[in-house]
Coordinates of C-alpha atoms and ligand atoms in Angstrom, one line a residue:
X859 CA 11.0 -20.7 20.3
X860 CA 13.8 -18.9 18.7
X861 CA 16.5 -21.9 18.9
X862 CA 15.0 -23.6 16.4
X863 CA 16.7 -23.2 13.4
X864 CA 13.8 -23.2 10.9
X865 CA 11.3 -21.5 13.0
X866 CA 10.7 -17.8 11.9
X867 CA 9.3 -15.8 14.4
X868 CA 6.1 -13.7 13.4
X869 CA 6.5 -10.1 14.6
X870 CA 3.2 -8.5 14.3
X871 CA 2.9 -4.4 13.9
X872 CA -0.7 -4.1 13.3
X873 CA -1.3 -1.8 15.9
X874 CA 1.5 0.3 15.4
X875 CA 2.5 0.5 11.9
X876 CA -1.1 -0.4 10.7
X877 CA -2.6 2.4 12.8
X878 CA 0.0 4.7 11.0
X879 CA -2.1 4.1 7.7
X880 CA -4.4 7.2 7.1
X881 CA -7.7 7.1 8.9
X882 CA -7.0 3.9 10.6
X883 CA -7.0 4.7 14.1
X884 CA -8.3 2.1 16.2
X885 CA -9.9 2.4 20.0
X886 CA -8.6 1.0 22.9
X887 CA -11.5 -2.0 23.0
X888 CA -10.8 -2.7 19.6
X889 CA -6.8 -2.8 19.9
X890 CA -7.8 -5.1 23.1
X891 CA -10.2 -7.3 21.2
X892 CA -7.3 -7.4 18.4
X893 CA -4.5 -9.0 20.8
X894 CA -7.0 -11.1 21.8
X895 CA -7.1 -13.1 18.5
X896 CA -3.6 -12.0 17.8
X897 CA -2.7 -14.3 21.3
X898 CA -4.8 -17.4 20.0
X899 CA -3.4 -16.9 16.4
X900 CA -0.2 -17.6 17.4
X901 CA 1.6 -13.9 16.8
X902 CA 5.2 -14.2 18.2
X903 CA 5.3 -10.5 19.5
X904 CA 2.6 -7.9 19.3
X905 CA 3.9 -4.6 18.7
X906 CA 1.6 -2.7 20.7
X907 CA 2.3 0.9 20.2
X908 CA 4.3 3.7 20.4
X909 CA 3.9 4.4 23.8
X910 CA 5.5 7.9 23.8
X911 CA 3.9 8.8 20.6
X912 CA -0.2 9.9 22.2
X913 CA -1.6 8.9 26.1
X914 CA -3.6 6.8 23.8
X915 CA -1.0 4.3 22.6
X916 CA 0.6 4.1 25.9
X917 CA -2.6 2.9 27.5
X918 CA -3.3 0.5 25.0
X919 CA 0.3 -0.9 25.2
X920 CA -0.5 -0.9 29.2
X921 CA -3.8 -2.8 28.8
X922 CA -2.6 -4.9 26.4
X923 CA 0.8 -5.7 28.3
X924 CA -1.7 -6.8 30.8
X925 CA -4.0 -10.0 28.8
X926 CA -1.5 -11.3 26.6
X927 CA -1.3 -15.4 27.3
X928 CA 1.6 -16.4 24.9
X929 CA 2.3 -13.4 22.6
X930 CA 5.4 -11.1 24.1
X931 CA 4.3 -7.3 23.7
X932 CA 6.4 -4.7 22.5
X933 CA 6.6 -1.2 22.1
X934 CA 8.8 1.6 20.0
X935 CA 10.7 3.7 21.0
X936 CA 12.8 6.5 19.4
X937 CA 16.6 6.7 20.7
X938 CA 15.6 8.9 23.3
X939 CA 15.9 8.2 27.6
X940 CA 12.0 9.8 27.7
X941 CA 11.0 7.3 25.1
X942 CA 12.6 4.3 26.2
X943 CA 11.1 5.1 29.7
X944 CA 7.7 5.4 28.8
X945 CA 8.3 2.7 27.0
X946 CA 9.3 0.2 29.8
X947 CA 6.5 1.6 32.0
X948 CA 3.8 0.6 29.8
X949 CA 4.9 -2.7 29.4
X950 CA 6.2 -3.6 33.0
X951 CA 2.9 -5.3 33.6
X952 CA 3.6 -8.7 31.2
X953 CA 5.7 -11.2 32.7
X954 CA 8.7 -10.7 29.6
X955 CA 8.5 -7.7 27.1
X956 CA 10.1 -6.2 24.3
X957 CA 11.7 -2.9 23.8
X958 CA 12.2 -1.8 20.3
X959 CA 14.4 1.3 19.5
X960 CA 15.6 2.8 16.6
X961 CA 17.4 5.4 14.8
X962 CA 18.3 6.3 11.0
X963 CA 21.5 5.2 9.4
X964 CA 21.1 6.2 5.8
X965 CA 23.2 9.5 4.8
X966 CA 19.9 11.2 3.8
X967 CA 18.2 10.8 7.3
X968 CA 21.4 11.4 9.0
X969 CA 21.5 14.8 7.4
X970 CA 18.0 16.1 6.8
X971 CA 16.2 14.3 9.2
X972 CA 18.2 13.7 12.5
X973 CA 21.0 16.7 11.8
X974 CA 23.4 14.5 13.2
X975 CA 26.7 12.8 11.8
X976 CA 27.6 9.3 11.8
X977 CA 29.5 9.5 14.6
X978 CA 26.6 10.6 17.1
X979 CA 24.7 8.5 15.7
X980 CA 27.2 6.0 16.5
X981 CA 27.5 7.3 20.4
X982 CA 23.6 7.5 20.3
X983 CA 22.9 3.7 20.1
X984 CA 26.2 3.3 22.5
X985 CA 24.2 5.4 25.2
X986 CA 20.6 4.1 24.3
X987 CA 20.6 0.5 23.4
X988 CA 22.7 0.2 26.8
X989 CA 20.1 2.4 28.8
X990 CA 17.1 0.1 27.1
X991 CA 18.7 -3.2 28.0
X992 CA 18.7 -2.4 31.6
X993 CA 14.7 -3.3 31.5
X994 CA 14.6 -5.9 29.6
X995 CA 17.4 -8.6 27.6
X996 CA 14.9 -8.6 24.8
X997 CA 16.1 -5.7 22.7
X998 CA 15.3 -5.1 19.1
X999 CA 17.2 -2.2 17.5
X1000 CA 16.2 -0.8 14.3
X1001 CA 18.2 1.2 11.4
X1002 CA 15.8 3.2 9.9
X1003 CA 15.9 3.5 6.1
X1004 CA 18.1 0.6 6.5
X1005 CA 17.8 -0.5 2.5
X1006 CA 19.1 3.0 1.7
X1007 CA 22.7 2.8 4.4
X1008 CA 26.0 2.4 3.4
X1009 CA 26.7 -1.1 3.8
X1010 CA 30.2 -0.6 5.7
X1011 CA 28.3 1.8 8.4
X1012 CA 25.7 -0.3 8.7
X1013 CA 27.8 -3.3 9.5
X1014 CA 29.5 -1.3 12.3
X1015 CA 26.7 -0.1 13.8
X1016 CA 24.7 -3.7 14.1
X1017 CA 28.0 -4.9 15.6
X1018 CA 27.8 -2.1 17.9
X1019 CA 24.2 -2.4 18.8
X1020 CA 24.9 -6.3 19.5
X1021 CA 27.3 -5.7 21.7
X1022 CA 25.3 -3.1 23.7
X1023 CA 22.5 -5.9 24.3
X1024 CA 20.5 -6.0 21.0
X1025 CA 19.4 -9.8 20.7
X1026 CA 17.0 -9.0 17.4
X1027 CA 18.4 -6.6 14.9
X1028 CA 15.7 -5.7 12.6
X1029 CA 16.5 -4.2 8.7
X1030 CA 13.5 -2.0 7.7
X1031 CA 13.1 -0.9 3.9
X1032 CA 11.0 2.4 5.3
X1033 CA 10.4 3.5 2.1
X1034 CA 9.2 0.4 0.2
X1035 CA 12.4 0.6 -2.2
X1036 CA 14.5 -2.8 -2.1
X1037 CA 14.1 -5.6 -4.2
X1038 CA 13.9 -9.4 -3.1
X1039 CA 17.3 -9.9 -4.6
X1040 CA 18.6 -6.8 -3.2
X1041 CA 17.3 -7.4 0.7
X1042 CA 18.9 -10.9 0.4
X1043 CA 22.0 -9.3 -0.2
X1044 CA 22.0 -7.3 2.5
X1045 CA 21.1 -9.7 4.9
X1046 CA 24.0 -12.0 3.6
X1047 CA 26.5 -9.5 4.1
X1048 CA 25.1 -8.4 7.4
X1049 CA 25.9 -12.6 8.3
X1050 CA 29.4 -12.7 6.5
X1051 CA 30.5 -9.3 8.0
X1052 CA 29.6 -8.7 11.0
X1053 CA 32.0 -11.1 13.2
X1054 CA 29.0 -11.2 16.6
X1055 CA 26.1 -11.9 14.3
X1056 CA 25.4 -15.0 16.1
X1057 CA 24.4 -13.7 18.7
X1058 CA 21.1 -11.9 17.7
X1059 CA 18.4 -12.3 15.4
X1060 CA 17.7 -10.5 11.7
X1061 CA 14.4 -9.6 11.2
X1062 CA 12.9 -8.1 8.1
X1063 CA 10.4 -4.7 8.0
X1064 CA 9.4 -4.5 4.4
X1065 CA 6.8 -2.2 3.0
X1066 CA 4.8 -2.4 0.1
X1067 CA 5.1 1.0 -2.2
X1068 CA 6.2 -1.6 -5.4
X1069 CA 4.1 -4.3 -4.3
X1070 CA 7.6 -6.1 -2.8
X1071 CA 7.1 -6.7 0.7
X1072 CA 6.1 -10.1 0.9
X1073 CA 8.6 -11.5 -1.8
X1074 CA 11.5 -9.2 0.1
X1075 CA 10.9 -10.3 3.6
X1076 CA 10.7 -13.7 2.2
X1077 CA 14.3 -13.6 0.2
X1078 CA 15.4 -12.0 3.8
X1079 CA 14.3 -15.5 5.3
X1080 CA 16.0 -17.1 2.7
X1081 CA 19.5 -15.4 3.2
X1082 CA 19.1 -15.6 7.2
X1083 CA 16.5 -13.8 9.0
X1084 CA 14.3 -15.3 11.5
X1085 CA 11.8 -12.5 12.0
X1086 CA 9.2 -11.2 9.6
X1087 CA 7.9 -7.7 11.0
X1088 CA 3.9 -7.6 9.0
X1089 CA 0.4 -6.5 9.6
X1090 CA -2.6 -8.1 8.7
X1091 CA -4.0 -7.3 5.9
X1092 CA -0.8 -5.5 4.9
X1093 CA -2.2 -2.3 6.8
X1094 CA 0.7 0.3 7.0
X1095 CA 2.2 3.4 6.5
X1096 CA 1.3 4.5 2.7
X1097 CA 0.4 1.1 0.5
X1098 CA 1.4 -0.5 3.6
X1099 CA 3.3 -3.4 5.2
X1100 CA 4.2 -7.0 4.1
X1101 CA 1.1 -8.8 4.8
X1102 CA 1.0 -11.6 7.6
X1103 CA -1.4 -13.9 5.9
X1104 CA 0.3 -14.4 2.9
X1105 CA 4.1 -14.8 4.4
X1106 CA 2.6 -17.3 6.7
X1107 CA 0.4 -19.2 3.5
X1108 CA 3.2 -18.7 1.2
X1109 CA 6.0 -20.9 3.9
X1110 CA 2.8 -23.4 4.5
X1111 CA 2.4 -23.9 1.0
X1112 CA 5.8 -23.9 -0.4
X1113 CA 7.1 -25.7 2.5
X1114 CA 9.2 -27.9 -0.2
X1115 CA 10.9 -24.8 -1.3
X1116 CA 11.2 -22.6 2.1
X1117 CA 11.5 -25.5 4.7
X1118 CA 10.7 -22.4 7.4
X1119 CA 8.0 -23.0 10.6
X1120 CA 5.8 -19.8 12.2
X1121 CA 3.6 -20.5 15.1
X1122 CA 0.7 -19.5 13.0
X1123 CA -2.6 -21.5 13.8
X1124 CA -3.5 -20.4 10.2
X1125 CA -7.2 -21.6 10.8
X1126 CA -7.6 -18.1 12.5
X1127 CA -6.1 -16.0 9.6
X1128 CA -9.6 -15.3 8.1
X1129 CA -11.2 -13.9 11.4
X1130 CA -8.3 -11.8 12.3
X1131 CA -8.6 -10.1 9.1
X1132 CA -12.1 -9.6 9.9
X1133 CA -11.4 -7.8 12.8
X1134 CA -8.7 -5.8 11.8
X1135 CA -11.1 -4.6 8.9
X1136 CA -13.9 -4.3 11.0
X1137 CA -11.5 -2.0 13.8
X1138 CA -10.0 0.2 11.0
X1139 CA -12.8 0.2 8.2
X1140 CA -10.3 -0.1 6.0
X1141 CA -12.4 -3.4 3.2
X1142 CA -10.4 -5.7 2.2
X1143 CA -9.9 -5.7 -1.3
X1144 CA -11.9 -8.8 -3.2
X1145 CA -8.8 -10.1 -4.6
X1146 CA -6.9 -9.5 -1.8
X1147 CA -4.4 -13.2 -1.5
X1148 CA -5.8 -15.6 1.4
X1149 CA -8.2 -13.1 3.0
X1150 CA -10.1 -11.5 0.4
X1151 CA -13.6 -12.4 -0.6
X1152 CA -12.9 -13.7 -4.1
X1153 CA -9.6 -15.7 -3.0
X1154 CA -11.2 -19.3 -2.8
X1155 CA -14.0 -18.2 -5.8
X1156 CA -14.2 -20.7 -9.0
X1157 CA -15.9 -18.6 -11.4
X1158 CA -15.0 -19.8 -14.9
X1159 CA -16.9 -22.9 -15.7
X1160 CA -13.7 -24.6 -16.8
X1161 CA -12.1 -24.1 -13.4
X1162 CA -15.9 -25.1 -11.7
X1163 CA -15.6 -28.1 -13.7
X1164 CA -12.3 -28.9 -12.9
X1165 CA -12.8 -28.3 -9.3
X1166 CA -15.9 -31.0 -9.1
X1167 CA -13.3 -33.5 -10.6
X1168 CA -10.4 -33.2 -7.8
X1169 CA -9.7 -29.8 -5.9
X1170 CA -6.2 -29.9 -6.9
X1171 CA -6.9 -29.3 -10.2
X1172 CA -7.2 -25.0 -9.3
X1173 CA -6.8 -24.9 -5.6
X1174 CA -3.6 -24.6 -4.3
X1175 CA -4.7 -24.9 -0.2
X1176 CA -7.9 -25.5 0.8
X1177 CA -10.4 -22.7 2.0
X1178 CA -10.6 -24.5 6.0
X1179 CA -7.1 -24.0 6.2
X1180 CA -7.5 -20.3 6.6
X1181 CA -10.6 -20.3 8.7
X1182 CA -12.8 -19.9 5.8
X1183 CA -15.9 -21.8 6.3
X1184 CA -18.8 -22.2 3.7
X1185 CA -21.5 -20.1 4.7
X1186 CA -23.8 -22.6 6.5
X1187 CA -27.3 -22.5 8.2
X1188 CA -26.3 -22.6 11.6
X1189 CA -28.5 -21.4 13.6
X1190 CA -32.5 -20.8 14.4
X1191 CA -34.9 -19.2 16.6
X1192 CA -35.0 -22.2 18.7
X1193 CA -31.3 -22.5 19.2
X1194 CA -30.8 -21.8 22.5
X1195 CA -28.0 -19.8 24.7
X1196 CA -25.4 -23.2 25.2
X1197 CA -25.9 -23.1 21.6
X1198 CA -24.6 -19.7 20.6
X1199 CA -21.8 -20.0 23.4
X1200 CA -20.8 -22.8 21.1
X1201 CA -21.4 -21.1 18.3
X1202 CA -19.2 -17.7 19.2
X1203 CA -16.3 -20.5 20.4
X1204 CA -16.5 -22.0 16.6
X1205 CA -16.1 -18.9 15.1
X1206 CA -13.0 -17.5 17.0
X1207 CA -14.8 -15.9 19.5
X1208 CA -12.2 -15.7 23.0
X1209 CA -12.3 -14.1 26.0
X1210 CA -15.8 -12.4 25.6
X1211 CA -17.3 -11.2 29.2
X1212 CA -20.8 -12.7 29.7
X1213 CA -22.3 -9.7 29.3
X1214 CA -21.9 -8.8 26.0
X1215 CA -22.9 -12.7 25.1
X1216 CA -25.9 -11.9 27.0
X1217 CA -26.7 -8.8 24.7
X1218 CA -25.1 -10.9 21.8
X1219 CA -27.9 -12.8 22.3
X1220 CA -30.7 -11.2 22.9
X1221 CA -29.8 -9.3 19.7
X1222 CA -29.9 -13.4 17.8
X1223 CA -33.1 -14.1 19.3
X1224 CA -34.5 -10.6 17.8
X1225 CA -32.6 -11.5 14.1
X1226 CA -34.2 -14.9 14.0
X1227 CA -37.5 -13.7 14.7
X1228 CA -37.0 -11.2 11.4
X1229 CA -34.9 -13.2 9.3
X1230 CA -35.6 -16.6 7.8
X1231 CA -31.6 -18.0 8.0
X1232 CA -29.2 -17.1 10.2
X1233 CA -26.1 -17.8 9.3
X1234 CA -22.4 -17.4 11.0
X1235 CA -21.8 -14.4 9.4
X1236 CA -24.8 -12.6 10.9
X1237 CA -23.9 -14.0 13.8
X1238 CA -20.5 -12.9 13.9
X1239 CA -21.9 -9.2 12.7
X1240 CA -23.7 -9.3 16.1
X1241 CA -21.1 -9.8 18.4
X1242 CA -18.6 -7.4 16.5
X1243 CA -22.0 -4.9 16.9
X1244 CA -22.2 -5.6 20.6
X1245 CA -18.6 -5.5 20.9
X1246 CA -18.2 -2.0 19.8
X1247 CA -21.0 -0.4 21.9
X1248 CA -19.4 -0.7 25.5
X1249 CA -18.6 2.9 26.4
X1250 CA -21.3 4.9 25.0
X1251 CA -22.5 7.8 25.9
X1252 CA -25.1 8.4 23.1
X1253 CA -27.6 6.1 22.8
X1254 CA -30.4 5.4 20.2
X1255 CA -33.8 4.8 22.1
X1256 CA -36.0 4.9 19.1
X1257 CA -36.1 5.7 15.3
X1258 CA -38.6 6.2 12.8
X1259 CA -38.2 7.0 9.3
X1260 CA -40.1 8.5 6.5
X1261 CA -38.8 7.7 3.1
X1262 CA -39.7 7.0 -0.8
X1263 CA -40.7 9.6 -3.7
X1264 CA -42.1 12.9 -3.5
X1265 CA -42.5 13.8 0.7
X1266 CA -39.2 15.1 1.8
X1267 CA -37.5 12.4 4.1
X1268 CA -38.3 12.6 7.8
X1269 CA -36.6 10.9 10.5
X1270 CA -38.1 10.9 14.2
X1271 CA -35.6 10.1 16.9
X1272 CA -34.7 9.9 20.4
X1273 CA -31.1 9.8 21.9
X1274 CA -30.2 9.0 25.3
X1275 CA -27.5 12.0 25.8
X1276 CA -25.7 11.4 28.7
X1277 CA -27.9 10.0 30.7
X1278 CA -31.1 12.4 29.8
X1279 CA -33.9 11.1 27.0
X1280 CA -34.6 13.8 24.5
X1281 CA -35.9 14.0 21.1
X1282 CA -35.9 15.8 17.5
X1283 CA -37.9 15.9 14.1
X1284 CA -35.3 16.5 11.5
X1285 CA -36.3 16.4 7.5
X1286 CA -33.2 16.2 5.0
X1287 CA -31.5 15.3 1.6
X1288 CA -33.1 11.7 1.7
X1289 CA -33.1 9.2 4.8
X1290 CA -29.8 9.4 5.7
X1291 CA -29.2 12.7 5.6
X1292 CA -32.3 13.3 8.1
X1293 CA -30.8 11.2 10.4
X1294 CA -27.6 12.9 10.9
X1295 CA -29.4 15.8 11.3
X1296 CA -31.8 14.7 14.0
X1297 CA -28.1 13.4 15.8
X1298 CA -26.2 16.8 15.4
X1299 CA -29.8 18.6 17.0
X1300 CA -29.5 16.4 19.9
X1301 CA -25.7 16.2 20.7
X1302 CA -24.3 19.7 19.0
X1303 CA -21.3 18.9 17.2
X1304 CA -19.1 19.3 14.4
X1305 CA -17.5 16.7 12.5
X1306 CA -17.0 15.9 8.7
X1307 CA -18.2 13.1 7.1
X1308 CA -15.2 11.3 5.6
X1309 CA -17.0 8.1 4.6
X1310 CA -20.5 6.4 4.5
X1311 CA -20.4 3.2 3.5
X1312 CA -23.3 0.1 3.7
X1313 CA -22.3 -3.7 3.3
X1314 CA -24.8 -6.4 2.8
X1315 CA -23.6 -9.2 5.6
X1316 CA -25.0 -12.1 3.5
X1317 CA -26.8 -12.4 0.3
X1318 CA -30.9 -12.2 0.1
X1319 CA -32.8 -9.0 0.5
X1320 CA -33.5 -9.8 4.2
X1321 CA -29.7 -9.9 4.9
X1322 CA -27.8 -7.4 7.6
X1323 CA -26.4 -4.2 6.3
X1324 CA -23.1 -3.5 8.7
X1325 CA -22.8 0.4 7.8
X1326 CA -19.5 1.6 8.5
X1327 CA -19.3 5.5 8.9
X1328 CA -15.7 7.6 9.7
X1329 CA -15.8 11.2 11.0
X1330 CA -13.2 13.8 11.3
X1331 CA -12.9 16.1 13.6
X1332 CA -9.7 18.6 13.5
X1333 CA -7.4 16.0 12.2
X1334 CA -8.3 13.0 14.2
X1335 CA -11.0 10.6 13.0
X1336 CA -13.0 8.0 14.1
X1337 CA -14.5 4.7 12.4
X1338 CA -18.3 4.0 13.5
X1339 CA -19.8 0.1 12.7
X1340 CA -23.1 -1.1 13.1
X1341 CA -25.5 -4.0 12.0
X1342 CA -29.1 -4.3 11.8
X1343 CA -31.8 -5.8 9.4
X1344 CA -32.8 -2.0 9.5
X1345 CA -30.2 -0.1 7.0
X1346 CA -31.3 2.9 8.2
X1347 CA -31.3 1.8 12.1
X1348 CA -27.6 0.5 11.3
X1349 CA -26.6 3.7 9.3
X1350 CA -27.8 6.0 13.1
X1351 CA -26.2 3.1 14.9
X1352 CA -22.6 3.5 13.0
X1353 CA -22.8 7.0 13.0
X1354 CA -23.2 7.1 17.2
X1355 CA -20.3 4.5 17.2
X1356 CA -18.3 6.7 15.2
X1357 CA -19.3 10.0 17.1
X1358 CA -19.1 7.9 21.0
X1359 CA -15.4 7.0 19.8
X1360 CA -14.6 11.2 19.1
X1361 CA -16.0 11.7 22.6
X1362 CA -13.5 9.4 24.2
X1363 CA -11.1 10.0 21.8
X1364 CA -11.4 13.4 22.8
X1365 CA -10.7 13.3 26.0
X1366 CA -7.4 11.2 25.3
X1367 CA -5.9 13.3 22.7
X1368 CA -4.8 17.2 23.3
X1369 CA -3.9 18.7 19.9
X1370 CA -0.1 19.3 21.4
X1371 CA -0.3 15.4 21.5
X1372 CA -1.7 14.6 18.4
X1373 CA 0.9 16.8 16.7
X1374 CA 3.3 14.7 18.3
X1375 CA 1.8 11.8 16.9
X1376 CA 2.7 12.9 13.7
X1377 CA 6.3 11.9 14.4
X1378 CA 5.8 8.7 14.0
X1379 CA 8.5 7.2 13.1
X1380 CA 10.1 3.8 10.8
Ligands
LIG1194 MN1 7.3 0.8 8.9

């Protein structure tokens, strides 16, 4: 794929540098179900994880190192022996892997953060870019703070890491700092000056603090590079990375003006951004390019009426081409089970076990019966619903809920702890409120509420609410989703999510770990 000339190769770091976004940790099953779609999307190389970082990311890197069809996983690693070893064993499983190592190069991470002088840092990459290629010939080697080096250094050190094995060389502006004509210079000078050049890739890692990381990565492709390191979505470290959607539109569309190729089947860029917001509860904004709600919406009746005329008139590329469908009445109570299989395989559905169509389904057959249209996006809200609810050790058996003016709000429940039925009477600041209690009774625990959040699917009052709830619990947190006709059954639903994934969470985390986590790094 990479001798092409024109073809740029789509590094994806949702998982890694996304997760590194505040509150956007993602489980296992949802970093699983992720690379799924990331594998039929067409992503180049999955970043995985930091599989040194937290048990957690080296088991997802394992797992995931394990399903991939086409995408190559990677994983990050710090210029340490440790790291680089952990690394390779969590990735051993896939047929060919990445390693990815890095280490800073500007004078103020040199000094402040690493202690070390240019010249360790120099015998550093010597000693681990050579270790790391011994695994693996597909090594990427990062400069950190790379937009903030002294050009002349970093020169020497790319030609140095080249000739220890590095086939990509990727240029990260850590701190969201560069400007598009800035990065292009950079990457020229890295091509004029550094006399092996030819023999590895430049890649670009651009984040988003000015609002820059799309336009810089692209004047990096312009000047040279052949990798784009993005998320989808844009999720990242503070206001995040460059997003993959719109580098991948923006070549499609301007094709005349960046004659550049991904392997992006961009048909599937709608329901992996879905997903990704669905795993991290981060919403997309409405405006949000390609993927946000209002990014195909006509509202002024000049642009309505100059839409009905010819589509060109105010749309730039059509709707379908990013897997944005218009809502349709799909499906009924009568639809049968062949149906909905087709159905989930329409929508971007892969790789789901029969056993969570089977309860996909069942739930459909339940929705139909209560609601007059189905439509895909209820539809999809199911499976994501039944998706999410594998490993649970809580379970709600029944709810009932006293609401409306002047009785204080009840909520009657019974939880399936464990294993063992057992039930509480809770009343409470409204609805809601009186639920969570009736869940903390049951299963003692103590979390904070960071976010309660309710999202109509589709439009009508009869519509599913998907609830979305995230919980802290000494500096980790969790993201809980459910969907239900029943706000308040999807609001108890979300809430076990969110507490199920603590309990596992807990299990995979110590707090030694999790402090390690913090040193995550480019
Ligand atoms: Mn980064």
């Amino acid at each position: 794929m990479a001798n092409e000339k024109n073809r740029v190769i789509i590094f994806d770091t949702t998982m890694r540098d996304g997760e590194q976004s505040p509150g956007a940790s993602m489980s296992l099953e949802e970093k699983i179900q992720i690379s799924r779609i990331f594998d039929e999307l067409g992503v180049d190389i999955i970043e995985a994880g930091f599989p040194i970082a937290s048990p957690g990311d080296y088991e997802a890197v394992k797992e995931i190192s394990k399903i991939l069809k086409n995408s190559i996983p990677c994983g990050l690693s710090r210029h340490t022996k440790k790291d680089i070893d952990a690394c390779h064993e969590a990735l051993k499983a896939a047929p060919r892997f990445r390693i990815h190592t890095f280490i800073s190069t500007s004078p103020l991470h040199m000094k402040h953060k690493l202690n070390k002088s240019p010249e360790q840092v120099i015998e550093s990459i010597k000693e681990h870019v050579t270790y790391a290629r011994k695994f693996t010939d597909d090594i990427e080697w990062s400069f950190e703070d790379g937009t903030r080096t002294d050009m002349d250094f970093m020169c020497k050190t790319v030609e140095l890491a080249i000739n220890c094995g590095a086939k990509t060389i990727n240029i990260p502006d850590t701190v969201g700092y560069s400007v598009p004509s800035e990065f292009k210079k950079i990457i020229e000078t890295l091509i004029n000056k550094v006399p092996n050049i030819d023999k590895a890739i430049l890649s670009t890692h651009c984040h988003n603090d000015l609002g820059l990381a799309v336009a810089n990565s692209l004047a990096g492709v312009s000047a040279g590079a052949r990798q784009i390191e993005c998320t989808i979505n844009g999720i990242g470290e503070r206001a995040g990375n460059a997003a993959l959607e719109e580098i991948v539109m923006a070549i499609k569309t301007r094709n005349d003006l960046m004659p550049f190729k991904t392997g992006i089947n961009t048909e599937l860029l709608s329901k992996a951004s879905k997903v990704v917001s669905n795993a991290t509860g981060f919403p997309v904004q409405f405006n949000k390019a390609i993927v946000g709600k209002n990014a195909f919406a006509h509202e002024s009746g000049i642009h309505q009426d100059g839409m009905l005329k010819h589509k060109n008139t105010y749309e730039i590329m059509t709707p379908e081409s990013v897997g944005v469908k218009q809502t349709s009445l799909v499906m009924g109570k009568h639809s049968g089970r062949h149906a909905f299989k087709e159905k989930l395989n329409d929508l971007g559905y892969m790789g789901i076990t029969d056993d969570i169509i089977q309860i996909a389904f069942g739930k459909f057959k339940v929705l139909a019966d209560k609601k007059k249209h189905v439509y895909d996006e209820d539809i999809a809200a199911l499976v994501d619903d039944s998706l999410i609810k594998e490993d649970n050790v809580i379970n709600l058996k029944s709810l009932k809920v006293f609401a409306g003016t002047g009785e204080p709000q009840r909520a009657d429940m019974t939880l399936e702890v464990y294993g063992e039925v057992k039930k509480a009477t809770e009343t409470g600041d409204g609805p809601v409120d009186a639920i969570f209690k009736c869940v903390k009774k049951l299963y003692s625990h103590d979390v904070n509420l960071k976010l309660y959040q309710v999202h109509a699917v589709t439009e009508g009052t009869d519509a599913q609410a998907t609830v979305s709830v995230r919980i802290e619990e000494n500096g980790k947190t969790t993201v809980g989703q459910a969907a239900d006709t029943d706000t308040l059954v999807a609001s108890a639903n979300a809430y076990l999510n969110a507490l199920n994934k603590m309990i596992i969470k807990r299990k995979r985390t110590s707090p030694e770990e999790y402090e390690q986590q913090k040193m995550k790094g480019i």
